[in-house]
Short mmCIF file of C-alpha atoms in Angstrom, two decimals:
data_model
loop_
_atom_site.label_atom_id
_atom_site.label_comp_id
_atom_site.label_asym_id
_atom_site.label_seq_id
_atom_site.Cartn_x
_atom_site.Cartn_y
_atom_site.Cartn_z
CA MET P 1 -145.60 71.02 -57.46
CA ALA P 2 -146.25 74.63 -58.47
CA ARG P 3 -147.46 75.33 -54.97
CA ARG P 4 -144.26 73.92 -53.56
CA ARG P 5 -142.12 76.08 -55.89
CA GLY P 6 -144.13 79.14 -54.89
CA TYR P 7 -143.63 78.37 -51.23
CA ALA P 8 -139.86 77.92 -51.73
CA ALA P 9 -139.64 81.24 -53.63
CA ALA P 10 -141.57 83.05 -50.90
CA THR P 11 -139.32 81.48 -48.25
CA GLY P 12 -136.25 82.59 -50.17
CA ARG P 13 -137.52 86.17 -50.44
CA TRP P 14 -138.31 86.22 -46.69
CA ARG P 15 -134.84 84.99 -45.87
CA LEU P 16 -133.25 87.65 -48.07
CA ARG P 17 -135.32 90.34 -46.44
CA LEU P 18 -134.42 89.10 -42.96
CA ALA P 19 -130.73 89.01 -43.87
CA ALA P 20 -130.95 92.53 -45.27
CA LEU P 21 -132.69 93.72 -42.11
CA LEU P 22 -130.09 92.13 -39.89
CA LEU P 23 -127.31 93.69 -41.94
CA LEU P 24 -128.95 97.12 -41.66
CA VAL P 25 -129.28 96.71 -37.89
CA ALA P 26 -125.62 95.69 -37.64
CA LEU P 27 -124.54 98.70 -39.70
CA ILE P 28 -126.58 101.10 -37.63
CA GLY P 29 -125.18 99.54 -34.46
CA GLY P 30 -121.65 99.84 -35.75
CA VAL P 31 -122.07 103.48 -36.74
CA TRP P 32 -123.65 104.31 -33.37
CA GLY P 33 -120.83 102.49 -31.52
CA TRP P 34 -118.20 104.35 -33.55
CA TRP P 35 -119.86 107.72 -32.92
CA HIS P 36 -120.36 106.96 -29.23
CA LEU P 37 -116.72 105.99 -28.70
CA ARG P 38 -115.52 109.19 -30.34
CA HIS P 39 -117.49 111.24 -27.81
CA TRP P 40 -117.41 109.07 -24.70
CA THR P 41 -115.51 109.48 -21.44
CA PRO P 42 -116.08 107.49 -18.21
CA GLU P 43 -118.34 108.90 -15.52
CA ARG P 44 -116.70 111.35 -13.14
CA GLY P 45 -118.42 109.72 -10.16
CA ALA P 46 -116.45 106.52 -10.66
CA TYR P 47 -113.32 108.17 -12.13
CA PRO P 48 -112.91 111.58 -10.48
CA VAL P 49 -109.48 112.30 -11.94
CA GLN P 50 -109.21 112.32 -15.73
CA GLY P 51 -106.60 113.41 -18.30
CA ILE P 52 -104.73 112.58 -21.45
CA GLU P 53 -101.59 111.00 -22.84
CA VAL P 54 -100.16 113.06 -25.66
CA GLY P 55 -97.24 113.05 -28.06
CA THR P 56 -96.25 113.96 -31.58
CA ILE P 57 -98.97 111.69 -33.02
CA GLU P 58 -101.68 114.05 -31.69
CA GLY P 59 -100.21 117.01 -33.56
CA ALA P 60 -100.75 120.57 -32.35
CA ILE P 61 -102.75 120.76 -29.13
CA ASP P 62 -105.02 123.53 -27.88
CA TRP P 63 -104.29 123.11 -24.17
CA ALA P 64 -106.97 125.56 -23.06
CA ALA P 65 -109.47 123.33 -24.87
CA VAL P 66 -107.99 120.23 -23.24
CA LYS P 67 -108.55 121.85 -19.85
CA ALA P 68 -112.07 122.90 -20.86
CA VAL P 69 -113.13 119.35 -21.76
CA GLY P 70 -112.21 118.17 -18.30
CA ALA P 71 -108.55 117.09 -18.28
CA ASP P 72 -106.84 117.37 -14.91
CA PHE P 73 -103.45 116.02 -15.97
CA ALA P 74 -101.35 115.17 -19.01
CA TYR P 75 -98.81 112.42 -19.45
CA VAL P 76 -96.45 113.52 -22.21
CA ASP P 77 -94.54 111.06 -24.40
CA ALA P 78 -90.88 111.86 -23.81
CA SER P 79 -88.49 109.16 -24.98
CA ALA P 80 -88.28 105.68 -26.49
CA SER P 81 -85.63 103.03 -26.38
CA ALA P 82 -82.00 104.15 -26.03
CA PHE P 83 -81.87 107.12 -28.38
CA ALA P 84 -85.31 108.31 -29.58
CA ARG P 85 -87.00 111.37 -28.13
CA ASP P 86 -90.41 112.82 -28.86
CA PRO P 87 -89.80 116.19 -30.59
CA ALA P 88 -93.01 117.65 -29.14
CA PHE P 89 -92.14 116.79 -25.54
CA VAL P 90 -90.78 120.11 -24.35
CA LYS P 91 -93.55 122.18 -25.92
CA ASN P 92 -96.29 119.86 -24.74
CA LEU P 93 -94.88 119.83 -21.23
CA GLU P 94 -94.60 123.60 -21.01
CA ASP P 95 -98.00 124.30 -22.58
CA ALA P 96 -99.79 121.74 -20.41
CA ARG P 97 -98.33 123.33 -17.31
CA ALA P 98 -99.28 126.81 -18.50
CA ALA P 99 -102.89 125.56 -18.92
CA GLY P 100 -102.91 124.46 -15.27
CA LEU P 101 -102.59 120.71 -15.77
CA LYS P 102 -100.41 118.40 -13.71
CA VAL P 103 -97.81 116.75 -15.93
CA GLY P 104 -95.83 113.54 -16.12
CA ALA P 105 -93.53 111.88 -18.68
CA VAL P 106 -93.68 108.54 -20.53
CA HIS P 107 -90.83 106.36 -21.76
CA LEU P 108 -91.47 103.61 -24.31
CA TYR P 109 -89.34 100.71 -23.09
CA ASP P 110 -87.41 98.57 -25.52
CA PRO P 111 -86.36 95.10 -24.24
CA CYS P 112 -83.78 94.88 -27.00
CA GLN P 113 -81.73 97.79 -25.63
CA PRO P 114 -79.59 97.87 -22.44
CA ALA P 115 -81.30 99.38 -19.42
CA GLU P 116 -78.46 101.84 -18.74
CA ARG P 117 -78.72 103.42 -22.20
CA GLN P 118 -82.48 103.77 -21.97
CA ALA P 119 -82.27 105.30 -18.52
CA ALA P 120 -79.64 107.75 -19.73
CA ASN P 121 -81.93 108.75 -22.60
CA PHE P 122 -84.89 109.29 -20.29
CA VAL P 123 -83.16 111.25 -17.53
CA THR P 124 -81.50 113.51 -20.10
CA VAL P 125 -84.93 114.57 -21.28
CA ILE P 126 -86.82 114.71 -17.99
CA PRO P 127 -86.24 117.58 -15.59
CA ARG P 128 -85.68 116.71 -11.93
CA ASP P 129 -88.81 118.42 -10.65
CA ALA P 130 -90.69 117.38 -7.53
CA LYS P 131 -93.92 118.83 -8.95
CA MET P 132 -94.06 116.35 -11.82
CA LEU P 133 -96.23 113.27 -11.64
CA PRO P 134 -94.49 109.87 -11.26
CA PRO P 135 -92.80 108.80 -14.50
CA ALA P 136 -94.57 106.15 -16.57
CA VAL P 137 -92.90 103.30 -18.45
CA ASP P 138 -94.80 102.05 -21.48
CA LEU P 139 -94.37 98.23 -21.67
CA ASP P 140 -95.62 96.94 -24.98
CA ARG P 141 -92.68 95.82 -27.12
CA LEU P 142 -91.67 92.18 -26.84
CA ALA P 143 -88.17 90.80 -27.13
CA ASP P 144 -89.12 88.35 -29.88
CA ASP P 145 -87.64 90.46 -32.68
CA CYS P 146 -84.45 91.53 -30.95
CA PRO P 147 -81.33 91.03 -33.13
CA VAL P 148 -79.73 89.16 -30.18
CA LYS P 149 -81.85 86.75 -28.23
CA VAL P 150 -83.10 88.10 -24.89
CA SER P 151 -84.55 85.62 -22.40
CA ASP P 152 -87.68 86.40 -20.42
CA ALA P 153 -85.61 86.43 -17.24
CA LYS P 154 -83.23 88.96 -18.81
CA VAL P 155 -86.15 91.17 -19.82
CA GLU P 156 -87.32 91.34 -16.20
CA SER P 157 -83.88 91.94 -14.73
CA GLU P 158 -83.03 94.69 -17.22
CA LEU P 159 -86.41 96.30 -16.63
CA MET P 160 -85.73 96.38 -12.88
CA THR P 161 -82.37 98.02 -13.54
CA PHE P 162 -84.03 100.64 -15.69
CA LEU P 163 -86.71 101.33 -13.07
CA ASN P 164 -84.19 101.72 -10.28
CA GLN P 165 -82.14 104.20 -12.29
CA ILE P 166 -84.99 106.48 -13.29
CA GLU P 167 -86.52 106.32 -9.83
CA THR P 168 -83.20 107.51 -8.42
CA HIS P 169 -83.34 110.45 -10.82
CA THR P 170 -86.99 111.41 -10.19
CA SER P 171 -87.28 110.31 -6.53
CA LYS P 172 -90.66 108.78 -7.38
CA ALA P 173 -91.83 105.20 -7.91
CA VAL P 174 -92.70 104.63 -11.58
CA ILE P 175 -96.05 103.65 -13.03
CA LEU P 176 -96.01 100.58 -15.32
CA LYS P 177 -98.11 101.23 -18.40
CA LEU P 178 -98.70 97.61 -19.16
CA SER P 179 -100.17 96.31 -22.43
CA ARG P 180 -102.18 93.12 -22.60
CA ARG P 181 -99.59 91.30 -24.72
CA PHE P 182 -96.63 92.33 -22.57
CA GLU P 183 -98.37 91.12 -19.41
CA ALA P 184 -99.42 87.87 -21.07
CA ARG P 185 -95.79 87.19 -22.00
CA TYR P 186 -93.83 88.43 -18.98
CA HIS P 187 -96.33 88.55 -16.07
CA VAL P 188 -94.77 91.63 -14.53
CA ALA P 189 -97.92 92.81 -12.71
CA MET P 190 -97.23 90.38 -9.86
CA ALA P 191 -93.46 90.27 -10.25
CA ILE P 192 -92.86 94.04 -9.91
CA ASP P 193 -94.55 95.99 -7.18
CA ARG P 194 -95.46 99.23 -8.91
CA SER P 195 -98.72 101.00 -9.73
CA LEU P 196 -100.28 99.77 -12.97
CA TRP P 197 -101.66 101.64 -15.96
CA VAL P 198 -103.81 99.54 -18.32
CA THR P 199 -105.42 100.07 -21.72
CA GLY P 200 -108.82 98.92 -22.97
CA GLU P 201 -111.32 100.68 -25.21
CA ARG P 202 -114.58 101.51 -23.42
CA PHE P 203 -114.56 98.52 -21.03
CA GLU P 204 -112.42 98.12 -17.90
CA PRO P 205 -109.52 95.73 -18.61
CA GLU P 206 -109.11 92.60 -16.53
CA TYR P 207 -105.75 91.29 -17.78
CA THR P 208 -103.73 92.14 -14.68
CA ALA P 209 -103.72 89.93 -11.59
CA ARG P 210 -104.13 92.89 -9.22
CA PRO P 211 -105.92 96.25 -9.22
CA TRP P 212 -104.71 99.00 -11.50
CA ALA P 213 -104.37 102.74 -10.77
CA MET P 214 -104.84 104.22 -14.28
CA TRP P 215 -106.81 103.28 -17.39
CA THR P 216 -106.57 104.51 -20.97
CA ALA P 217 -110.29 104.21 -21.60
CA ASN P 218 -110.61 105.82 -25.05
CA THR P 219 -107.96 106.42 -27.72
CA HIS P 220 -110.46 107.90 -30.20
CA LEU P 221 -111.88 110.86 -28.27
CA VAL P 222 -112.74 113.73 -30.60
CA THR P 223 -112.61 117.22 -29.08
CA ASP P 224 -111.89 120.83 -30.04
CA ALA P 225 -108.37 120.44 -28.68
CA GLY P 226 -106.86 119.33 -31.99
CA GLU P 227 -107.37 117.68 -35.31
CA GLU P 228 -106.38 114.22 -34.06
CA PRO P 229 -108.28 112.16 -31.42
CA LEU P 230 -107.04 112.23 -27.85
CA ARG P 231 -105.93 109.33 -25.67
CA TRP P 232 -108.18 109.71 -22.60
CA VAL P 233 -106.88 108.37 -19.28
CA VAL P 234 -108.72 108.06 -15.99
CA MET P 235 -108.08 107.15 -12.36
CA PRO P 236 -110.70 105.35 -10.25
CA LYS P 237 -111.74 106.35 -6.76
#
């Protein structure tokens, strides 16, 4: 009996030690993964063109440092919904250009607001400049919380109206910055024939039914360009 109790105690101690070891390994792996993500960008061989998306949330930006860490372009948050505008847009746009980066503008689309009002907001902010990159439309918000019910069909039709109006202003086809949840709900990747911009930390996303042209690969990149992490965006070959 005593021998059995001793065996049980030894087994318990071994299990505790094993659990502690596994916990330590998991913690070390988590810390390494966190550190790696904060310093990782995709290989240039597979993604020769790389850059950032930037807005007020990144704070003050040292654009010479952005250029030095390898950015070729900057997409600058410009407007959102029918009335909101990013207060840092003009400065970021001018400073990015001065640093030698190609620049484009991003609008955060709101399915609760009429397309015409959102287009008016965007084109008021964005200069008509042939040198700018194609405008990007950030599609993440769903219509579920709209004060007035908006059907899925209405979301698509209003989005097409918005796209047509801003494409008339810029003379360029837009890029759809498509979130996983927006695509899962509305399936616009196949419904609307525009270049796609996807998001997925570290690993290439697979939530669109056709190839994408841009990928936000890391939203936690730490550099000397500012106090806040950068949103790092790449384009494949």
